[in-house]
Structure formats: C-alpha cells, structure tokens
Short mmCIF file of C-alpha atoms in Angstrom, two decimals:
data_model
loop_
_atom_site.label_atom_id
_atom_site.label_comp_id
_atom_site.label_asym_id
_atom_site.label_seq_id
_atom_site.Cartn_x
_atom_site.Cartn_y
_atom_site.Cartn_z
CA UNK A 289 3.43 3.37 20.91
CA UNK A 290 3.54 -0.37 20.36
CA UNK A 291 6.90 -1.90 18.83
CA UNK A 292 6.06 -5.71 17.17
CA UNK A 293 8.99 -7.82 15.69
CA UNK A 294 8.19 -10.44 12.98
CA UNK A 295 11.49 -12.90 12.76
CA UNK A 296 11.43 -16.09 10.60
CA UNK A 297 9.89 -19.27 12.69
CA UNK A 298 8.96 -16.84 15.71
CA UNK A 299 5.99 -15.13 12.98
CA UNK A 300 4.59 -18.73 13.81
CA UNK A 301 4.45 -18.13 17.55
CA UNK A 302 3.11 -14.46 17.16
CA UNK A 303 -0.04 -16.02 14.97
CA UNK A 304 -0.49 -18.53 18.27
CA UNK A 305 -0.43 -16.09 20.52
CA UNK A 306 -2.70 -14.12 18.88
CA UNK A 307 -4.87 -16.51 17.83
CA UNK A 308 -8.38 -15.77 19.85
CA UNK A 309 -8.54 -11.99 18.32
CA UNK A 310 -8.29 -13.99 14.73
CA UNK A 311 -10.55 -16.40 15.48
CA UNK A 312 -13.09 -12.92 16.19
CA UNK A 313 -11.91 -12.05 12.78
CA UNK A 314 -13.10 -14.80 10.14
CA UNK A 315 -14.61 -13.84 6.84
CA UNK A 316 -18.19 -12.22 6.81
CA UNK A 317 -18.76 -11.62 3.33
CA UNK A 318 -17.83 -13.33 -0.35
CA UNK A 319 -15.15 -11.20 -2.01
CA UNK A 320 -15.94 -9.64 -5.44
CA UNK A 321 -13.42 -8.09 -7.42
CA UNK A 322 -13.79 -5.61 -10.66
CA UNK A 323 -11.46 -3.46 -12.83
CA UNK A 324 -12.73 0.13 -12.45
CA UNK A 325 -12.36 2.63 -15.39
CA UNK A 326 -12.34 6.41 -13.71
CA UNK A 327 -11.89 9.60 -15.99
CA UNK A 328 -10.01 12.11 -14.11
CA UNK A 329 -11.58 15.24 -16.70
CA UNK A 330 -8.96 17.90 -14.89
CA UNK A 331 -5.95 15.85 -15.40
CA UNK A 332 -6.89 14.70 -18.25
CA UNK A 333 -6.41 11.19 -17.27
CA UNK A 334 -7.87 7.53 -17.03
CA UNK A 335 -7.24 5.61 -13.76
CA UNK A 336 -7.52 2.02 -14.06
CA UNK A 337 -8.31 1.07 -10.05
CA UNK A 338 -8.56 -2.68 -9.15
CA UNK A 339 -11.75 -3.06 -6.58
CA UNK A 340 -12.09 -5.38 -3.74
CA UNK A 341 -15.69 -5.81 -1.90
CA UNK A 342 -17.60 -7.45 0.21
CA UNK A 343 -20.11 -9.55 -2.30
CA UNK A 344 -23.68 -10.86 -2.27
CA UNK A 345 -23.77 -14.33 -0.45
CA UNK A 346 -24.89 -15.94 -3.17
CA UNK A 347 -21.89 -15.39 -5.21
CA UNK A 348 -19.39 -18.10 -5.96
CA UNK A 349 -15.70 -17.31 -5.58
CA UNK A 350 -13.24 -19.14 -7.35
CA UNK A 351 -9.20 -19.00 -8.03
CA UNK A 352 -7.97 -16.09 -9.49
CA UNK A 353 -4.39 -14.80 -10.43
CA UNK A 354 -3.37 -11.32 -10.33
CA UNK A 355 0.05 -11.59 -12.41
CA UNK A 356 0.78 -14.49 -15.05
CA UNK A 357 3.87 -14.54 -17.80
CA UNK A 358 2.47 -16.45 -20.75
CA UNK A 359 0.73 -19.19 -19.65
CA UNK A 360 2.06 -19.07 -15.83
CA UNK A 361 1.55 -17.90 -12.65
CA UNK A 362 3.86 -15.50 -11.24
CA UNK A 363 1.91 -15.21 -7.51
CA UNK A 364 -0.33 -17.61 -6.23
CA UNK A 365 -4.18 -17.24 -6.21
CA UNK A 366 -6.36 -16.07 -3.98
CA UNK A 367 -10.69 -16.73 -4.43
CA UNK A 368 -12.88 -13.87 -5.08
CA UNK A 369 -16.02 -13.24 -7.80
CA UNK A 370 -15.19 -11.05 -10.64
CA UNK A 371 -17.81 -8.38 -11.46
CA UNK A 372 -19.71 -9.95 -8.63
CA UNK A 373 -23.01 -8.22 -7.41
CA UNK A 374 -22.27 -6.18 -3.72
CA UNK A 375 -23.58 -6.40 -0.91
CA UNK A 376 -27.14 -3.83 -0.65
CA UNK A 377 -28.49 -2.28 2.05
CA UNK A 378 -24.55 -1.47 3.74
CA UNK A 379 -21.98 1.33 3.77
CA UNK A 380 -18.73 0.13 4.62
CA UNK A 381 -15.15 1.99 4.90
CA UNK A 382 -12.67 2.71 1.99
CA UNK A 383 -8.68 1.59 1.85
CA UNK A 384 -6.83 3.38 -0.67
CA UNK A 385 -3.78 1.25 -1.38
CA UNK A 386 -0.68 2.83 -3.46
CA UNK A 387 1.40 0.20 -4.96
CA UNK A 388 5.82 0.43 -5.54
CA UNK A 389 7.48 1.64 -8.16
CA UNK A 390 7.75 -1.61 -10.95
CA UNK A 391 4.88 -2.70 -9.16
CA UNK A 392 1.09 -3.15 -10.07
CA UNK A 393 -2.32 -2.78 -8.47
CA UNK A 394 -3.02 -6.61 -8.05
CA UNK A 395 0.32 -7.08 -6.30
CA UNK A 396 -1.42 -7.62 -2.78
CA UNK A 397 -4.32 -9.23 -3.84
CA UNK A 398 -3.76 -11.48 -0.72
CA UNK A 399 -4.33 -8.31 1.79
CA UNK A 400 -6.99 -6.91 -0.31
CA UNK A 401 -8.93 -9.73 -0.59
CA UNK A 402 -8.83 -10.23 3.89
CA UNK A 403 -10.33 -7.33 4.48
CA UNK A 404 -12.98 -7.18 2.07
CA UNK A 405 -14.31 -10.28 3.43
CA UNK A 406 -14.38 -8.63 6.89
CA UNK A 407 -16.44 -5.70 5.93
CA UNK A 408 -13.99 -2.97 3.95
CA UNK A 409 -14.17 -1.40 0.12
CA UNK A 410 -10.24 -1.39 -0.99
CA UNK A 411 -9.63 0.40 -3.78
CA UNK A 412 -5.68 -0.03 -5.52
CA UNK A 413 -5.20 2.50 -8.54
CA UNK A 414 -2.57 1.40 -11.11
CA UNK A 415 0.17 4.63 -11.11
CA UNK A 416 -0.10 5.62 -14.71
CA UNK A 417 3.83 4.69 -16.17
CA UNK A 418 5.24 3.70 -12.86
CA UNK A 419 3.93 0.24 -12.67
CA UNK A 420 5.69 -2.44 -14.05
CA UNK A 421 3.91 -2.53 -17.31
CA UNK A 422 4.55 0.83 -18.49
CA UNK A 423 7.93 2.01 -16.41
CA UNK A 424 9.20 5.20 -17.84
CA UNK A 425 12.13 6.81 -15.94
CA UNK A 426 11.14 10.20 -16.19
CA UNK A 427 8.32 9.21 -13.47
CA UNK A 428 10.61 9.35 -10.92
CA UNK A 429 10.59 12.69 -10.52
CA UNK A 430 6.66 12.56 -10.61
CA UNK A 431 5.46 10.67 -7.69
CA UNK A 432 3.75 14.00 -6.84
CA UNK A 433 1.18 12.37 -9.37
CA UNK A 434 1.04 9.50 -7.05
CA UNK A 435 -1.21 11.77 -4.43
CA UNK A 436 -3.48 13.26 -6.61
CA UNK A 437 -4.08 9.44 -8.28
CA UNK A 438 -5.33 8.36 -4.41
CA UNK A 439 -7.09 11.46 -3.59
CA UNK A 440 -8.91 11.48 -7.10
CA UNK A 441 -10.20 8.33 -6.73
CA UNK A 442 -11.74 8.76 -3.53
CA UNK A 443 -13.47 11.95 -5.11
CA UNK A 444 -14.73 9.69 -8.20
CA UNK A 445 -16.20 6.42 -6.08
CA UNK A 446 -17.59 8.99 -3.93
CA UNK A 447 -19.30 10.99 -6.91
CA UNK A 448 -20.82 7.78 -8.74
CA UNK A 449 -23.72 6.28 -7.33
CA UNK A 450 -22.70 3.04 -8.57
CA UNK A 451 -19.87 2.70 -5.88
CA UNK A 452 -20.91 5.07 -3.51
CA UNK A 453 -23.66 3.33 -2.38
CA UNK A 454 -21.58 1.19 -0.54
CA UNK A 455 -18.99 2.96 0.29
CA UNK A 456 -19.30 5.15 4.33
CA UNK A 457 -17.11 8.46 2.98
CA UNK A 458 -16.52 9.28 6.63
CA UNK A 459 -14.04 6.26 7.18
CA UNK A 460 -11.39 6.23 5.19
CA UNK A 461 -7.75 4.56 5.42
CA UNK A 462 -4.60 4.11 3.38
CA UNK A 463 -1.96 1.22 2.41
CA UNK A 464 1.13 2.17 0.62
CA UNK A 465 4.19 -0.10 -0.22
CA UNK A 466 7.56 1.31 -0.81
CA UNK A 467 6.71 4.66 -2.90
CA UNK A 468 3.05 4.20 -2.44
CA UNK A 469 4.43 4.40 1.14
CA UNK A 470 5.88 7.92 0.62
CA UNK A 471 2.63 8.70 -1.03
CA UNK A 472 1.01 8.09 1.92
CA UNK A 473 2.55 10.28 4.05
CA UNK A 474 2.31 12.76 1.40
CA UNK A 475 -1.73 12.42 2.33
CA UNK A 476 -0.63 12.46 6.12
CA UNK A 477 0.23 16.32 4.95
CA UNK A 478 3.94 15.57 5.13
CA UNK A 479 5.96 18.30 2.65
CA UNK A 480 8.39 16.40 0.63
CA UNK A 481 11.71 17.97 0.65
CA UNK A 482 12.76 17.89 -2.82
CA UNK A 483 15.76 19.67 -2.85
CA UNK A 484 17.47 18.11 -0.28
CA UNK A 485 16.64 14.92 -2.09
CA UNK A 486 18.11 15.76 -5.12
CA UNK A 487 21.34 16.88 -2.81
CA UNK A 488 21.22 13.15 -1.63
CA UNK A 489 21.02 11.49 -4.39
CA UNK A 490 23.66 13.54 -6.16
CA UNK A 491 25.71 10.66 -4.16
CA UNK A 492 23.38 7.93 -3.10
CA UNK A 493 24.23 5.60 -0.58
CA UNK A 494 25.69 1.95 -2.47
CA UNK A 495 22.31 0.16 -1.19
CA UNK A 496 19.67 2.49 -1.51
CA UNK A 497 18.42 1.61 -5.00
CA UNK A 498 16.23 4.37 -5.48
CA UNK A 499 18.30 7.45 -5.12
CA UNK A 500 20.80 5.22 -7.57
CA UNK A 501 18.20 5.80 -10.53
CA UNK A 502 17.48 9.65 -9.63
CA UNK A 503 21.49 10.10 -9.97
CA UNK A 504 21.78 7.86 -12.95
CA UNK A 505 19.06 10.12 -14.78
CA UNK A 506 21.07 13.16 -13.76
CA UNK A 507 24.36 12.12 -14.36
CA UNK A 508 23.16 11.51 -17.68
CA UNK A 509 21.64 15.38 -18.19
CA UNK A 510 17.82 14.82 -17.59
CA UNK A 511 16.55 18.11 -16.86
CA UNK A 512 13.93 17.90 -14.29
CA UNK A 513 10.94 20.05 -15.84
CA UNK A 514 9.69 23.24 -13.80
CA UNK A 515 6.17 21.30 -13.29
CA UNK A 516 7.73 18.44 -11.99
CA UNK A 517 9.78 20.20 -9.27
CA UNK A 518 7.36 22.55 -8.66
CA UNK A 519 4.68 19.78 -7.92
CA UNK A 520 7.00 18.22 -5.21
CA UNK A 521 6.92 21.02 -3.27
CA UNK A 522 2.69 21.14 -2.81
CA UNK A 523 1.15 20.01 0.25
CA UNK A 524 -1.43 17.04 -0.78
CA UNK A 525 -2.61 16.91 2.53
CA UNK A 526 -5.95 14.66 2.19
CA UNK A 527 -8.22 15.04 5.78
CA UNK A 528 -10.76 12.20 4.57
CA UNK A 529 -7.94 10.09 4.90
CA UNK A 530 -7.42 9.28 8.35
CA UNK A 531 -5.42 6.17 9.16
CA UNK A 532 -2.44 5.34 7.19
CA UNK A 533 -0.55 1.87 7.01
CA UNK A 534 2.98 2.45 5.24
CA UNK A 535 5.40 -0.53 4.46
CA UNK A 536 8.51 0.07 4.23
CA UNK A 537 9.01 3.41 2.54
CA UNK A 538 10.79 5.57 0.32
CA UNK A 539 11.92 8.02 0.24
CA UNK A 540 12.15 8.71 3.89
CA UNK A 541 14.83 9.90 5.21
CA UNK A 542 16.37 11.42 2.40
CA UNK A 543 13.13 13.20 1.62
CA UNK A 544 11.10 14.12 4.51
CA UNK A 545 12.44 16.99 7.13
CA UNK A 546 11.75 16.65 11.00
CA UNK A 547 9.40 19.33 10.98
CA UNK A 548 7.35 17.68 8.26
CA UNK A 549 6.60 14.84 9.53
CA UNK A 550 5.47 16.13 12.87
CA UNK A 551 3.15 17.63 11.07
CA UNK A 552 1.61 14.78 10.87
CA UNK A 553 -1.27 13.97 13.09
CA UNK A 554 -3.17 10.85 11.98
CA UNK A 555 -2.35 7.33 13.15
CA UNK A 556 -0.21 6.00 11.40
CA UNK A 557 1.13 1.80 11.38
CA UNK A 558 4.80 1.34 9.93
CA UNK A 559 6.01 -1.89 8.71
CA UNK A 560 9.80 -2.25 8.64
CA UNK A 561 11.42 -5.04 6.51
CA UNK A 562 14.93 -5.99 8.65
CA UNK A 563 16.52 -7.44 5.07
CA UNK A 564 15.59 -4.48 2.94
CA UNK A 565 17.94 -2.67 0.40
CA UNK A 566 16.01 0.34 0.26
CA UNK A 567 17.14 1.88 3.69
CA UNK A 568 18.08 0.43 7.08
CA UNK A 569 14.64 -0.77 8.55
CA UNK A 570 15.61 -0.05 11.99
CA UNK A 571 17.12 3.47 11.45
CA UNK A 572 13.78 4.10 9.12
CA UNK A 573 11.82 3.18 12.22
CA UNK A 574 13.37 5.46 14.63
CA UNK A 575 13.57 8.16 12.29
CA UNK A 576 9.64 7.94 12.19
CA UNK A 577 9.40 7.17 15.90
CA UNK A 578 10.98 10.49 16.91
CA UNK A 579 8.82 12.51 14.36
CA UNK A 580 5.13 11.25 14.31
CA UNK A 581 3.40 11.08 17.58
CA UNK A 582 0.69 8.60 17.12
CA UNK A 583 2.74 5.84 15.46
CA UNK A 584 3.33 2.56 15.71
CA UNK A 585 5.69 0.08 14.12
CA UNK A 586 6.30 -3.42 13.09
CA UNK A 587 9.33 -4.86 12.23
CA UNK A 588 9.73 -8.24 9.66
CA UNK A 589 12.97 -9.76 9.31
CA UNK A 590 12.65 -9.88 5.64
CA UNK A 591 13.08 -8.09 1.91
CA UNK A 592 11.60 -5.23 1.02
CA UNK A 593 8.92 -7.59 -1.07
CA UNK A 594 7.53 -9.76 1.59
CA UNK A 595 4.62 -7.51 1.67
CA UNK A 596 3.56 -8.37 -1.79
CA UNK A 597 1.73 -11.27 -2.86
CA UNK A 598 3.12 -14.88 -2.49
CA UNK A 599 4.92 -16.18 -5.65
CA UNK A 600 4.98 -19.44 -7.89
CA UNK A 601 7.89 -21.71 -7.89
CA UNK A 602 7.30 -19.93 -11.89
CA UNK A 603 7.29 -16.78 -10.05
CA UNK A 604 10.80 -17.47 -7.94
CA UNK A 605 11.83 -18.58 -10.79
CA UNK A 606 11.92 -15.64 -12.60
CA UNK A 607 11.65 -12.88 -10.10
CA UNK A 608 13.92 -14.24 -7.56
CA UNK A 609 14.24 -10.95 -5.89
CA UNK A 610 10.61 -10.19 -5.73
CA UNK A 611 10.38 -13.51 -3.81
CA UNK A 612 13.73 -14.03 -2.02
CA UNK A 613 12.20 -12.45 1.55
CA UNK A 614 15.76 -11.35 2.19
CA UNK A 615 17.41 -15.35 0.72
CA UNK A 616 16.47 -16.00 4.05
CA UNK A 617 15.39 -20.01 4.42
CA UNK A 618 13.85 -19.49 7.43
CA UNK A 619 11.33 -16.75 6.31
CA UNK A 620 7.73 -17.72 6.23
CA UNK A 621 5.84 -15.17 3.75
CA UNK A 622 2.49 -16.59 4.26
CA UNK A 623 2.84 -16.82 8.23
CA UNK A 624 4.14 -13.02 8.07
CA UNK A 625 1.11 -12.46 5.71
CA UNK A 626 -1.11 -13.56 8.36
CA UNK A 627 -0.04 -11.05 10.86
CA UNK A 628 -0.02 -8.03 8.23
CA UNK A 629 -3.65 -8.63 7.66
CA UNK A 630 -4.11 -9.17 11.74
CA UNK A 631 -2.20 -5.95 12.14
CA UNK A 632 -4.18 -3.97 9.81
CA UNK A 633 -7.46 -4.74 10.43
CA UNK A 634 -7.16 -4.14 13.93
CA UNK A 635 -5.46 -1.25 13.26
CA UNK A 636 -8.43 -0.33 10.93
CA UNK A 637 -10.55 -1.16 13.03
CA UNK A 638 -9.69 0.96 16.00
CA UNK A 639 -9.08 4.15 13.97
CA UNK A 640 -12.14 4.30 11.50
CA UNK A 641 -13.94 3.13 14.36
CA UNK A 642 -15.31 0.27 13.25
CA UNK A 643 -16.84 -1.27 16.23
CA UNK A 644 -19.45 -3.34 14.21
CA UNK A 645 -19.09 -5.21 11.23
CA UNK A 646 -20.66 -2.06 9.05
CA UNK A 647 -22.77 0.92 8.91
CA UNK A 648 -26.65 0.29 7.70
CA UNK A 649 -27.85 2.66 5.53
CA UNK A 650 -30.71 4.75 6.92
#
C-alpha cells in the first residue's frame, strides 16, 4: 500500500523526482475526440458518451474547449481531432470515467486526452439530469442509474463494430470524480447502504454538502419512490471492470458499511483532496485504507475540484469555487494535473497489464 502526498510548491518537486518514468511516458498517438450517441433499448434511454482515442498519424489536432458561457471559455483547451479517423490494425484498453454531480462529461478533458495519446480508449458518459445542464433534484436519490450508465456503455462499444474494433474488452478500468467516485465502487461490487444514509443525512454534518441537499428534499416532503430505494440496494458489481481510480468520493462514509467495501477485491487508486468540503480527506482515506485490501492513496492539498479541468481567468471568474483549489495561492492545478495523469497511467498500466504500448489484432 503506497501513501503519496501532493502539497502546493512540493507537487513541483514530486514531477522532478519522477521525471525519468515521464519522460518513458510521452505521447504515441494523435488524440481524436467524438460525441457518441448510444440507445440503451431496455432502459429506454439515450447516452450521450464523449470519446477519447488514439488517432491516425496523419490527423491534425488543434485547440478545443470542452465548456464555454456565450462566447467564453470557462476551462482552458486542450488539442485533439474531432471525428478524427482511429488508429487500424490495434486493440487498446477502455477507461470508463463517471463525472460529479453539476458536472459534465468534458470536465477532464485534460486527463482524457493524456492517456489516449499513450495508447487507451476513454469513454465519459454524460449522467442523464445530473450534469450540470439538466440538474433535477430528484436524481439524487438515483445515482443507482449512475452504474448501469457505465456498465451499459461498455456493453454498447463492445456490441458495435464501429468502436469495438479498437477497443481490447479484456482490459478495462474506471475514473470517477466525487459521485462518479461512489459509482465506482458501486462497480467494485460495494452494496450501498441506503438506509443508513438516509439516517445520516436526516442531520448532515454543516460541511458535507451533499447529505445537506438529501435533507433539504426531505425536510421539504419528497417521497423517495419504491424504485428508487429499491435500486440502491442492488449489487452492480461489474467483473470486466478491473481497476478503479476514485477521486475524492461521495458518499463514503455515510454510505458504504465495513463489510461492503471489503468486498471489494480489485485495485483500486484513491485520490484525497486535503481542502475538500465534501468529507475530511484524511478520515476518507483511512476509512478506505482499513476496508479495501489492494488500495492505494494519494493525497492533494486542495478543493474537491482540482481534479477537473483547468479554468479561464472567465472561468474563475464565474465559477470561483470550481477553480479556487481550496483559495489556496500556493496550489498549482496544472503541476498536480501532471502527477494525476503520472499516477494513473502507471496505475493503468500495471493492472490491465499493459506492458506494451497495445495489443495487435490477430
């Protein structure tokens, strides 16, 4: 078990130190990047996935941005080739990321795009009405839905020639931020414990925002549908999946029992955020220390948002706490965005054993 800390000006010396294992990790492909439509026919429903992939060589990347307001830019660009051709001939593995509640597929482009140019498919569904563009509050009680969205999109790129061709079904990993973190260990086969969530947040701690909403909605005589509580209490357990990279989630503690998460067998690489209002990082980290036996952690000594995409002075501007890092002035997002995408794809690397830069199709 491996314990990495992240603090302001010292991400800087971390990067140095580890500088010869990035220097092994430089961009092999072009980056292409596509909207996917995919028709879940059981649900019922269309899932809008954003696609990252490694492109043909020939292909020209430029600036693109992920989130605007009107004419600006709320994050900063990052290069890729929409609707570019893939690479033939190659297989390579599949990350499923789950993005946070008020949050959107595109919101780490910057991650997305790093791996892709060293040899991975990621694949980031938009959460149908829990994304920042269609928020309803009644999804709270749904992030059941937030499984089946990953697992059903792994069964539809899998199923369509057009994407399976280059996609190796047998390695397969997961990113989740905040809720997309819980979702995540959801797929780990972790039971959430819905009950005793609803106990807590019948009086939510003063910081933990999200437990604040589930007792507004009550307080104010939502009645949580029998579906909806019923769903919470399936296993989603998803064996293709089997390396899982959570940042900073919730609900944790308030919504997972001991027992269930040592249920848990897959690897698993936590990244705590020090600043965080969601729930003490370093509490969150023990908690999942003590419970899951192949874990490792990494702390940041930042917000809750670092992990998301860098913003736009327009961005700051206007979502100051999206891109506050913790209104800490010594916090470096892009230096603690270096190590994230370090972290990862080593950590991908060593559990979908990816030894060479792909598979070759026979």
């Amino acid at each position: 078990m491996k314990v990495i800390k992240i603090v302001g000006v010292v991400a800087a010396v971390w990067l140095l130190v580890f500088a010869a294992d990035a220097a092994a990790q430089t961009s092999l492909y072009k980056v292409g990047a596509a909207t996917v439509s995919l028709k879940d026919g059981r649900r019922n429903r269309e899932i809008l996935a954003e696609l990252w992939y490694p492109a043909s060589a020939a292909a020209q990347e430029s600036d693109y941005v992920y989130a605007k307001a009107a004419l600006f830019a709320i994050t900063e660009p990052v290069k890729v080739v929409r609707n570019a051709p893939p690479v033939e001939g190659k297989k390579f593995p599949l990350i499923v990321l789950s993005h946070g509640i008020l949050g959107a597929e595109g919101n780490y482009a910057y991650l997305c795009r790093f791996l892709a140019a060293r040899g991975y498919v990621v694949a980031a569904p938009h959460h149908v009405s829990q994304s920042r563009n269609d928020f309803k509050e009644e999804e709270l009680f749904r992030f059941w839905k937030r499984a089946e969205d990953v697992s059903k999109v792994i069964d539809l790129l899998l199923a369509d020639k057009t994407y399976s061709a280059g996609i190796d079904s047998g390695r397969i990993g997961f990113i989740g931020h905040s809720v997309g973190g819980h979702t995540g260990l959801l797929l780990a086969g972790a039971a959430f414990d819905f009950d005793g969530f609803l106990k807590y947040a019948a009086a939510p701690l003063p910081e933990d925002k999200l437990p604040n909403r589930f007792h507004r909605l009550i307080a104010q005589g939502y009645k949580i549908p029998a579906a909806d509580a019923a769903g919470n209490k399936k296993n989603y357990l998803d064996p293709r999946i089997t390396a899982f990279v959570i940042m900073d989630p919730t609900p944790v503690m308030s919504g997972f029992t001991a027992a269930s998460l040592q249920a848990i067998k897959q690897p698993v690489l936590y990244f705590g955020a020090s600043k965080s209002t969601i729930a003490p990082s370093d509490q969150m980290a023990a908690f999942l220390k003590a419970h899951i036996a192949a874990i490792d952690t990494v702390e940041t000594h930042a917000g809750h948002f670092v992990f998301a995409d860098e913003g736009t002075w327009f961005g700051k501007l206007v979502a100051s706490e999206a891109f506050g890092d913790g209104e800490s002035p010594d916090i470096d997002r892009k230096a603690i965005h270096a190590r994230i995408e370090s972290t990862c794809l080593q950590f991908f690397q060593t559990h979908l054993s990816m030894n060479k830069e792909t598979s070759t199709l026979k």
